[in-house]
C-alpha positions as a printed NumPy array, in Angstrom:
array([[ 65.939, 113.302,  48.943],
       [ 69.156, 113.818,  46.83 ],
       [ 72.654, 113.896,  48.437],
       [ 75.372, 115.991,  48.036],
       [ 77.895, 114.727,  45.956],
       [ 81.151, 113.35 ,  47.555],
       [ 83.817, 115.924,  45.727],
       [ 81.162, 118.725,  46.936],
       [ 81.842, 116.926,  50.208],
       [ 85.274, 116.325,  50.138],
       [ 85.493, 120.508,  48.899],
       [ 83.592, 121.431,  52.021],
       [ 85.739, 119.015,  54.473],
       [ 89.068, 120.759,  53.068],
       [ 87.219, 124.575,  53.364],
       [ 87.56 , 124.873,  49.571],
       [ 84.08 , 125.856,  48.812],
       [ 83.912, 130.31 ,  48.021],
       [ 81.998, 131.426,  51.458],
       [ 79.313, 132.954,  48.864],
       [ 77.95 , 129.181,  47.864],
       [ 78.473, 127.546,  51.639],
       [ 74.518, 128.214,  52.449],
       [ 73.149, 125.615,  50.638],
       [ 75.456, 123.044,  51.396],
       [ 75.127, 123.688,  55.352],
       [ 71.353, 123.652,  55.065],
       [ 71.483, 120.321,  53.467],
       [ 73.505, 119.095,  55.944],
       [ 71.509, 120.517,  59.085],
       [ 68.634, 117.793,  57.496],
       [ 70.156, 115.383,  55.602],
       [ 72.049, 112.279,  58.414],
       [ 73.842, 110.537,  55.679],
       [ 75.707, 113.671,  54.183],
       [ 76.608, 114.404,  57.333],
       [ 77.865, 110.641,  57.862],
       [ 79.877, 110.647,  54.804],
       [ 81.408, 113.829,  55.531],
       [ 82.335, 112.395,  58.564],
       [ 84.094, 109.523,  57.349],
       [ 85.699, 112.023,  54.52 ],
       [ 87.609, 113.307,  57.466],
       [ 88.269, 110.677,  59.483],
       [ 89.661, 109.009,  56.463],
       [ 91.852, 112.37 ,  56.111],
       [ 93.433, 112.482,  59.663],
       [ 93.855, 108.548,  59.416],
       [ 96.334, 109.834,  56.499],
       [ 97.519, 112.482,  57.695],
       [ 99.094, 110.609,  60.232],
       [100.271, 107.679,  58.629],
       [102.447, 110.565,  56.652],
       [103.96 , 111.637,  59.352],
       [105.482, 108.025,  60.029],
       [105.692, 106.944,  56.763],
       [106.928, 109.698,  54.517],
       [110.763, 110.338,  55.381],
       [111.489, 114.163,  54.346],
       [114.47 , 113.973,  51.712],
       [118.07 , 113.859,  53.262],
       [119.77 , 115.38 ,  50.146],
       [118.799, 118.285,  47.987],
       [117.805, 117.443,  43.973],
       [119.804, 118.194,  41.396]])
């Protein structure tokens, strides 16, 4: 079986892929276990970052010039 490739993936996790062209990709999921695991990791590594940003990224004190 082939596997979806991982910036399909990481389009899908981040709802980037045109609603027109989402079949496919869903069907292959509904059969395929490690898609679905690697998506699932795609996103877990996402919120992991997400909130390490939010305690790590200081928002800037002073405008630019």
């Amino acid at each position: 079986m082939h596997h979806l490739p991982l910036d399909q993936l990481e389009q899908y996790s981040r709802n980037k892929i045109p609603p027109g062209k989402l079949g496919p990709i869903e069907e292959h999921l509904l059969i395929c276990e490690e898609c679905r695991e690697a998506l699932d990791v795609l996103e877990e590594e996402a919120r992991v970052i997400r909130h390490a940003l939010v305690y790590y990224v200081k928002p800037e004190t002073e405008p630019r010039p």
